[in-house]
PDB file of C-alpha atoms in Angstrom:
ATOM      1  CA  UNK A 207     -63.110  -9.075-166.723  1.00  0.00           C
ATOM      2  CA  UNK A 208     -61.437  -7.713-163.237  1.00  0.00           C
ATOM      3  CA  UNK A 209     -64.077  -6.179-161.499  1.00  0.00           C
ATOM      4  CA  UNK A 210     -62.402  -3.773-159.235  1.00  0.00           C
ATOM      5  CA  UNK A 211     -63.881  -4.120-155.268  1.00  0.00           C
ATOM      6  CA  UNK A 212     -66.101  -1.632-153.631  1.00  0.00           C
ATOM      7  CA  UNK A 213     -64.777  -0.498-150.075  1.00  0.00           C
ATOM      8  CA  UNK A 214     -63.189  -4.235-149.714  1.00  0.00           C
ATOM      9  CA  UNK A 215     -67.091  -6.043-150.019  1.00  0.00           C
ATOM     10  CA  UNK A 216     -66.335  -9.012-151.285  1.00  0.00           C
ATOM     11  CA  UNK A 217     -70.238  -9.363-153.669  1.00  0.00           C
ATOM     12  CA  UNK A 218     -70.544  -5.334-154.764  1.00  0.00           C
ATOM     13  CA  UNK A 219     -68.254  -4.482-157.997  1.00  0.00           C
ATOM     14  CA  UNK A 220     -68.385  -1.040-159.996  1.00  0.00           C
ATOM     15  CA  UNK A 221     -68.786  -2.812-163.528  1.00  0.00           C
ATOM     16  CA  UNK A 222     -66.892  -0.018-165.876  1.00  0.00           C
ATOM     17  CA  UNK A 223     -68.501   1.134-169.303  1.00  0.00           C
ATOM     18  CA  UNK A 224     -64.859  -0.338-170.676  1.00  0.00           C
ATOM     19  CA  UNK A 225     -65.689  -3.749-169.257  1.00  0.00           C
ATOM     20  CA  UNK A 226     -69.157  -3.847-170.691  1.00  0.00           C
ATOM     21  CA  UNK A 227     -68.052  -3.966-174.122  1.00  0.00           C
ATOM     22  CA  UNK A 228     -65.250  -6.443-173.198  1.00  0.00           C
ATOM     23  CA  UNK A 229     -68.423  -8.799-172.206  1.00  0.00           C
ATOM     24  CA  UNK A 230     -69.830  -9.485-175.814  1.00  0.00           C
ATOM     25  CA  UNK A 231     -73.317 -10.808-176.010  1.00  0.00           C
ATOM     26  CA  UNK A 232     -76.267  -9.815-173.999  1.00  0.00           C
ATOM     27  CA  UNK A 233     -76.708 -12.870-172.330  1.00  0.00           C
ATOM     28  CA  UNK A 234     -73.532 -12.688-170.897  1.00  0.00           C
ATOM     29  CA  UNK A 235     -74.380  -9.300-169.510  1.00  0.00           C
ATOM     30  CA  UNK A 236     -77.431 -10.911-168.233  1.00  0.00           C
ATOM     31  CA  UNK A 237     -75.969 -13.656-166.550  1.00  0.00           C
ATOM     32  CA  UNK A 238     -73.603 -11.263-164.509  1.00  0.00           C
ATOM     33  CA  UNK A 239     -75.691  -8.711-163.366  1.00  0.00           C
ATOM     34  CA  UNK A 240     -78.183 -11.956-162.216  1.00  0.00           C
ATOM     35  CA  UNK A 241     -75.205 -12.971-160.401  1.00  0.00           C
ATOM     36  CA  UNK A 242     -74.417  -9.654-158.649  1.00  0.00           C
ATOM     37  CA  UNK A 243     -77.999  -9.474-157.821  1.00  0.00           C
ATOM     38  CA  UNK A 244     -78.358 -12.636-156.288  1.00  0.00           C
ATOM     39  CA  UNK A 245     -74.765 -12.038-154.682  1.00  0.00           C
ATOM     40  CA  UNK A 246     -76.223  -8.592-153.024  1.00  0.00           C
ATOM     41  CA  UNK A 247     -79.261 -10.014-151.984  1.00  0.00           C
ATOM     42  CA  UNK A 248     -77.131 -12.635-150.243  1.00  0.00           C
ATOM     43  CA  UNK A 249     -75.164 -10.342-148.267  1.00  0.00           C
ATOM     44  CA  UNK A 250     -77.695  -7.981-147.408  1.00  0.00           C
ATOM     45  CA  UNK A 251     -78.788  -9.206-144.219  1.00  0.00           C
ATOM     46  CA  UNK A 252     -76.122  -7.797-141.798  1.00  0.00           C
ATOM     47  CA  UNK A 253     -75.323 -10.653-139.676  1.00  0.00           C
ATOM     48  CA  UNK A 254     -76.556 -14.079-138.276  1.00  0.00           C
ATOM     49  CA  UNK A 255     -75.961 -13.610-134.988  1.00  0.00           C
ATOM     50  CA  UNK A 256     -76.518 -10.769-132.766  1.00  0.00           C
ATOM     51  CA  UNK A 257     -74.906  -9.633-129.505  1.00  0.00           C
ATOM     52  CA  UNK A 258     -75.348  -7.186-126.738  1.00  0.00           C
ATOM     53  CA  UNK A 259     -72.920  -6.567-124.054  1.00  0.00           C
ATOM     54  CA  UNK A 260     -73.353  -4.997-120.598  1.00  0.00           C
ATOM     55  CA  UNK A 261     -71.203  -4.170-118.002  1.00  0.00           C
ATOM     56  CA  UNK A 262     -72.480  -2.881-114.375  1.00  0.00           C
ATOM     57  CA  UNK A 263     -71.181  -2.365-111.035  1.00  0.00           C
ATOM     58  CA  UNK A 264     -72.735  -1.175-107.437  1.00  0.00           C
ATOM     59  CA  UNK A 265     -70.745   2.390-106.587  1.00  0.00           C
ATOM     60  CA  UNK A 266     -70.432   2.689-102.516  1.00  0.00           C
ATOM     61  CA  UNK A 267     -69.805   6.203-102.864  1.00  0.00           C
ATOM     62  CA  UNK A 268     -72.908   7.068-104.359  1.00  0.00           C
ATOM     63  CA  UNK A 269     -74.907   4.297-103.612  1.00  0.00           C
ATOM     64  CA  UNK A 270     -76.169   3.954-107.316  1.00  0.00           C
ATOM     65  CA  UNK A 271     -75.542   0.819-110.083  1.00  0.00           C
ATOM     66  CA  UNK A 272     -73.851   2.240-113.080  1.00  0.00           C
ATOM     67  CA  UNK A 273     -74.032   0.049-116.394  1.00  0.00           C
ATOM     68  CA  UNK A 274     -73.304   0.730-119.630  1.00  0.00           C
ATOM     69  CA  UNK A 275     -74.479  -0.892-122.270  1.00  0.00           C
ATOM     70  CA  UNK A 276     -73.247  -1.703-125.923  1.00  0.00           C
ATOM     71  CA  UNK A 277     -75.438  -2.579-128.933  1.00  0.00           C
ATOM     72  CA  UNK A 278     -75.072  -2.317-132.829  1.00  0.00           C
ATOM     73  CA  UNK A 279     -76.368   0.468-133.691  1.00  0.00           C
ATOM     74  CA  UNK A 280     -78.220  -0.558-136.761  1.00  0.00           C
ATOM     75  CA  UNK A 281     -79.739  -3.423-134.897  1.00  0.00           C
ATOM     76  CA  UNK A 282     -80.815  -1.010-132.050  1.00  0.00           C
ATOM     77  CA  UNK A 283     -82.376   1.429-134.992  1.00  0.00           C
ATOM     78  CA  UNK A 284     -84.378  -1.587-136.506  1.00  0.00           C
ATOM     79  CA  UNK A 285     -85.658  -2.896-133.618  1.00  0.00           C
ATOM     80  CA  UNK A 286     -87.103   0.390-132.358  1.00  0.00           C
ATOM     81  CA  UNK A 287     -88.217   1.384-135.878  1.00  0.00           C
ATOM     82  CA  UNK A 288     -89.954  -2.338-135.694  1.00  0.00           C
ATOM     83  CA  UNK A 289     -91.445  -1.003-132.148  1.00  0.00           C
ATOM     84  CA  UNK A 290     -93.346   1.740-134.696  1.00  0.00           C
ATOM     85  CA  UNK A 291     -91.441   4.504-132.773  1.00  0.00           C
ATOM     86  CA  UNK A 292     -89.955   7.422-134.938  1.00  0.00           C
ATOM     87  CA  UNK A 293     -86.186   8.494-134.308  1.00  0.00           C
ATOM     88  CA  UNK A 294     -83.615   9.947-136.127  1.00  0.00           C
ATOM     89  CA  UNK A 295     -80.898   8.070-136.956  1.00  0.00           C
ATOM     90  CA  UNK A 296     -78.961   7.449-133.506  1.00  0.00           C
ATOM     91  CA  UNK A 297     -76.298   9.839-134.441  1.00  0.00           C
ATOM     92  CA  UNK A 298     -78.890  12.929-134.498  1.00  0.00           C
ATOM     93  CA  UNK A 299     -80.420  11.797-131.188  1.00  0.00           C
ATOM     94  CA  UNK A 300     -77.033  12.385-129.160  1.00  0.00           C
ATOM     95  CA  UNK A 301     -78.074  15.228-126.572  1.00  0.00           C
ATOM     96  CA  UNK A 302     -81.755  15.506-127.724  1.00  0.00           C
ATOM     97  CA  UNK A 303     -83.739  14.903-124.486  1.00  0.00           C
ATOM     98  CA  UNK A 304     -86.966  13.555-126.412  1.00  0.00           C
ATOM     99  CA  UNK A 305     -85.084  10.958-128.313  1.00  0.00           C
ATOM    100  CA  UNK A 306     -83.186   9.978-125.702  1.00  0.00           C
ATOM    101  CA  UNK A 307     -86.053   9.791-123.544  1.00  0.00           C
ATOM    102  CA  UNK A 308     -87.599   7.238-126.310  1.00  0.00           C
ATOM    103  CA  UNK A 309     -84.601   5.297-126.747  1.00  0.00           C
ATOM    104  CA  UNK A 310     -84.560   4.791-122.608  1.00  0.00           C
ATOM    105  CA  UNK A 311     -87.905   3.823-122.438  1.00  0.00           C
ATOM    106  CA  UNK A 312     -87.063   0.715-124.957  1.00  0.00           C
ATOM    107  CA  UNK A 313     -83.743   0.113-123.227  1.00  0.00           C
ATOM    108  CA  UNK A 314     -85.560   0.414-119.926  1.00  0.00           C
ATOM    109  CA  UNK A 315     -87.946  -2.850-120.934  1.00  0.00           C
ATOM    110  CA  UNK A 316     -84.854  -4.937-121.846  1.00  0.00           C
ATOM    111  CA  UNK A 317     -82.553  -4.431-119.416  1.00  0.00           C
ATOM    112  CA  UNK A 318     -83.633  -4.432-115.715  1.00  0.00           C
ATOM    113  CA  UNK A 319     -82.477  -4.793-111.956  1.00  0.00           C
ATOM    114  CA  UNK A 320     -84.337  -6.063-109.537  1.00  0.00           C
ATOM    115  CA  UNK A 321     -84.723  -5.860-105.951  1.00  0.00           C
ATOM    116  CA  UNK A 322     -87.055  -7.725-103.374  1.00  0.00           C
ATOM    117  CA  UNK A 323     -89.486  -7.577-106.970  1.00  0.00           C
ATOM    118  CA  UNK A 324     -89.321  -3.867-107.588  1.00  0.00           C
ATOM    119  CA  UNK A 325     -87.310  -2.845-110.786  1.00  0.00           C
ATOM    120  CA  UNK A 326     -84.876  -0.202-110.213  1.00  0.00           C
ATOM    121  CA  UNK A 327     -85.298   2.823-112.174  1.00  0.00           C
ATOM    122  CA  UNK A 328     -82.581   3.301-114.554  1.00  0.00           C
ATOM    123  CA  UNK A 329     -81.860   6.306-116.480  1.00  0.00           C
ATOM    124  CA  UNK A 330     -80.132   7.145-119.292  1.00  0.00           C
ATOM    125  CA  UNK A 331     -77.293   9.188-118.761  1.00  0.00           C
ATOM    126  CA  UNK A 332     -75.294   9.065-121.854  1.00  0.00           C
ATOM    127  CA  UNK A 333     -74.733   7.752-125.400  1.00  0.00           C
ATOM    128  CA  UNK A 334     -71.724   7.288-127.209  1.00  0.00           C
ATOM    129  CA  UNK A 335     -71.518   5.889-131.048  1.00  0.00           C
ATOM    130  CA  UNK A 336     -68.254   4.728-132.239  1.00  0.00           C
ATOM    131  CA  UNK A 337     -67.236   4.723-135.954  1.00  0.00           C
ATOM    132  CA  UNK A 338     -67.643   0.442-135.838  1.00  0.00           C
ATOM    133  CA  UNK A 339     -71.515   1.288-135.676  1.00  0.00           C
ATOM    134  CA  UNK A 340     -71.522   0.320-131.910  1.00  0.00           C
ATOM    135  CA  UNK A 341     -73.567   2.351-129.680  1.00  0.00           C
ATOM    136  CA  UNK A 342     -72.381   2.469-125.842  1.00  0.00           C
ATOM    137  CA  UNK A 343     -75.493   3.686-123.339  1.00  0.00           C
ATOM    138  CA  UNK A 344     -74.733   4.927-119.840  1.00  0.00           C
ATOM    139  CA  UNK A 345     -77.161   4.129-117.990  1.00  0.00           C
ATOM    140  CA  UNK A 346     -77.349   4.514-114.118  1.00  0.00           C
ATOM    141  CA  UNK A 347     -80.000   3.434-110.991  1.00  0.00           C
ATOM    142  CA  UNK A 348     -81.906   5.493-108.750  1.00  0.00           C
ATOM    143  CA  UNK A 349     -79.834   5.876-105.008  1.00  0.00           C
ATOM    144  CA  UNK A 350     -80.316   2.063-103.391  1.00  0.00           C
ATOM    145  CA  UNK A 351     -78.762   0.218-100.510  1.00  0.00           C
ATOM    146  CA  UNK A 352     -76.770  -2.367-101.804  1.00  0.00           C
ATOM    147  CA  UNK A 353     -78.701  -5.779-102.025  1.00  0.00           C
ATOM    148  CA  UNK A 354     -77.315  -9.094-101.618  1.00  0.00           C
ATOM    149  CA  UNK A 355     -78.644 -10.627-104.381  1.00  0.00           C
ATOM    150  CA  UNK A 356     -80.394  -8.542-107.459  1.00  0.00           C
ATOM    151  CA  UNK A 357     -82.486 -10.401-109.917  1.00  0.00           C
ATOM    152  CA  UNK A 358     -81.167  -9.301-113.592  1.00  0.00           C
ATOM    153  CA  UNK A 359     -83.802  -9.425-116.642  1.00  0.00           C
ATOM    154  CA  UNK A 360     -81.641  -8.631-119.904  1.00  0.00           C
ATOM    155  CA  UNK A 361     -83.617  -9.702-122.600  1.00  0.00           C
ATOM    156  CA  UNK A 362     -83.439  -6.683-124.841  1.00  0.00           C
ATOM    157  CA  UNK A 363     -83.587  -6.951-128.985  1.00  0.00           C
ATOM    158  CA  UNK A 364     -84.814 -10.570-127.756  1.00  0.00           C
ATOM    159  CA  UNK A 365     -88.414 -10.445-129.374  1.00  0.00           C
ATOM    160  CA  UNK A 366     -86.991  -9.171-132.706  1.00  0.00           C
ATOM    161  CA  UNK A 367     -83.986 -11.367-133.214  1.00  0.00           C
ATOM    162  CA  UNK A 368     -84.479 -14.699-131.852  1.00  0.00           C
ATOM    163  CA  UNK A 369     -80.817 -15.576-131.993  1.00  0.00           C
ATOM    164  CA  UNK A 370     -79.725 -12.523-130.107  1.00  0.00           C
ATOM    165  CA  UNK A 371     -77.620 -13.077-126.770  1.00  0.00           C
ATOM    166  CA  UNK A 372     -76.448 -10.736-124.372  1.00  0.00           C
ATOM    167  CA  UNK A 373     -73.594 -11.182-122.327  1.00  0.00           C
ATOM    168  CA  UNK A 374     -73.502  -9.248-118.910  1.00  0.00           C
ATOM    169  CA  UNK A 375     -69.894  -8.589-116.806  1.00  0.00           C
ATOM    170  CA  UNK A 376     -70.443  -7.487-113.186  1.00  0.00           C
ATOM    171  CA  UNK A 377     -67.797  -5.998-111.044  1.00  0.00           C
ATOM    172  CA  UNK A 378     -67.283  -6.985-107.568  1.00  0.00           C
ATOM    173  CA  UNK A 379     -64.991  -6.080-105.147  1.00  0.00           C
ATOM    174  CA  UNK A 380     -63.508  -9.540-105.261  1.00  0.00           C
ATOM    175  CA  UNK A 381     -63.891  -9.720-108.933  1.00  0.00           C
ATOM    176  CA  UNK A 382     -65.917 -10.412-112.075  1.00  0.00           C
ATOM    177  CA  UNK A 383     -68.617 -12.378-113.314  1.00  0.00           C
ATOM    178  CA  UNK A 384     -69.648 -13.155-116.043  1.00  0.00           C
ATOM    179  CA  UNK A 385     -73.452 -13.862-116.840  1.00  0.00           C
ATOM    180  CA  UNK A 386     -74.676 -14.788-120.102  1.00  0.00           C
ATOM    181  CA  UNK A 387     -78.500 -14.016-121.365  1.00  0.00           C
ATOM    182  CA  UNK A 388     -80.343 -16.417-124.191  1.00  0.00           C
ATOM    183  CA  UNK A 389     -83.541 -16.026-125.402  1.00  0.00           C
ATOM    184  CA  UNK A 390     -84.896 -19.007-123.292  1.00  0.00           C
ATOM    185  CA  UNK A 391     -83.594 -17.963-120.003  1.00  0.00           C
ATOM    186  CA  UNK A 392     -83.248 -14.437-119.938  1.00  0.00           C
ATOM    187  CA  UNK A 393     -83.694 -13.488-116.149  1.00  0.00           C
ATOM    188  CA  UNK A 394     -80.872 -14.489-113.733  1.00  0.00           C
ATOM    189  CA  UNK A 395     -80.092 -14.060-110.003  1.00  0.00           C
ATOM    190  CA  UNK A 396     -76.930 -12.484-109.326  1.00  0.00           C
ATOM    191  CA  UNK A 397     -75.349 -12.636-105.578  1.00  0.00           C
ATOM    192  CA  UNK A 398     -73.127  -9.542-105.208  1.00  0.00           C
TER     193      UNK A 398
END
């Protein structure tokens, strides 16, 4: 039998009527549709590992942080479905102020900067989804003098996938850094 592939997945296979009857008994049939079963179930989580990426930088002009955020955007779905809050799929919540307003409320308790203890107000100012399923939210702080050091909690999707990291690159004028976020140590001081 040559299954032929379905969109390039390596377990799902369109089984032809022609290829039944090529397989003979029933226990053979049996056997393979077992196997394709057990082979989907397999592959249906999505991936082991999960990753979140940030980028943010202090503007002088208008004396705000702008970040912008990226997340897969099935992860992002689950995790607020999980939360028991009702969306649309992410795609139908592009320029819908509730929705938006629900999705920053979630982004807003895993991802934070802090000054002198008070958390910045961060709003969400944008959403773009790419066709890779990646989700990109601009997000930007209320007007702030620019702190020496901020304190930087980023442990969002955390509670719901323990193995989730996020990975945080912040622009200065003398260069980058790179900070990296883990479910056991999830709030870092940043000197800017």
């Amino acid at each position: 039998m040559n299954p032929k592939r379905f969109n390039n997945h390596p377990s799902i296979f369109i089984i032809t009527l022609k290829n039944l009857s090529k397989l003979g008994s029933s226990m053979t049939l049996k056997l393979i549709l077992l196997s394709l079963f057990f082979s989907m179930s397999l592959n249906s989580k999505a991936h082991e590992f999960y990753f979140s990426f940030a980028e943010m930088q202090y503007n002088e002009k208008t004396e705000k942080f702008e970040i912008s955020l990226e997340v897969t955007g099935h992860d992002l779905e689950d995790y607020i479905k999980n939360k028991g809050i009702l969306i649309p799929r992410l795609e139908d919540c592009v320029g819908k102020p509730l929705y938006l307003n629900m999705i920053e409320q979630e982004i807003s308790s895993g991802f934070q900067v802090i000054i002198k203890e008070r958390t910045l107000q961060l709003d969400l100012v944008g959403m773009k989804i790419n066709d890779n399923d990646q989700v990109v939210l601009f997000l930007v702080s209320n007007k702030v003098e620019k702190p020496l050091t901020i304190d930087v909690k980023y442990n969002l999707l955390m509670d719901f996938y323990p193995l989730q990291q996020n990975k945080l690159t912040i622009f200065k004028p003398k260069g980058k850094q790179f900070v990296t976020f883990l479910n056991t140590r999830f709030k870092r001081t940043i000197e800017l």
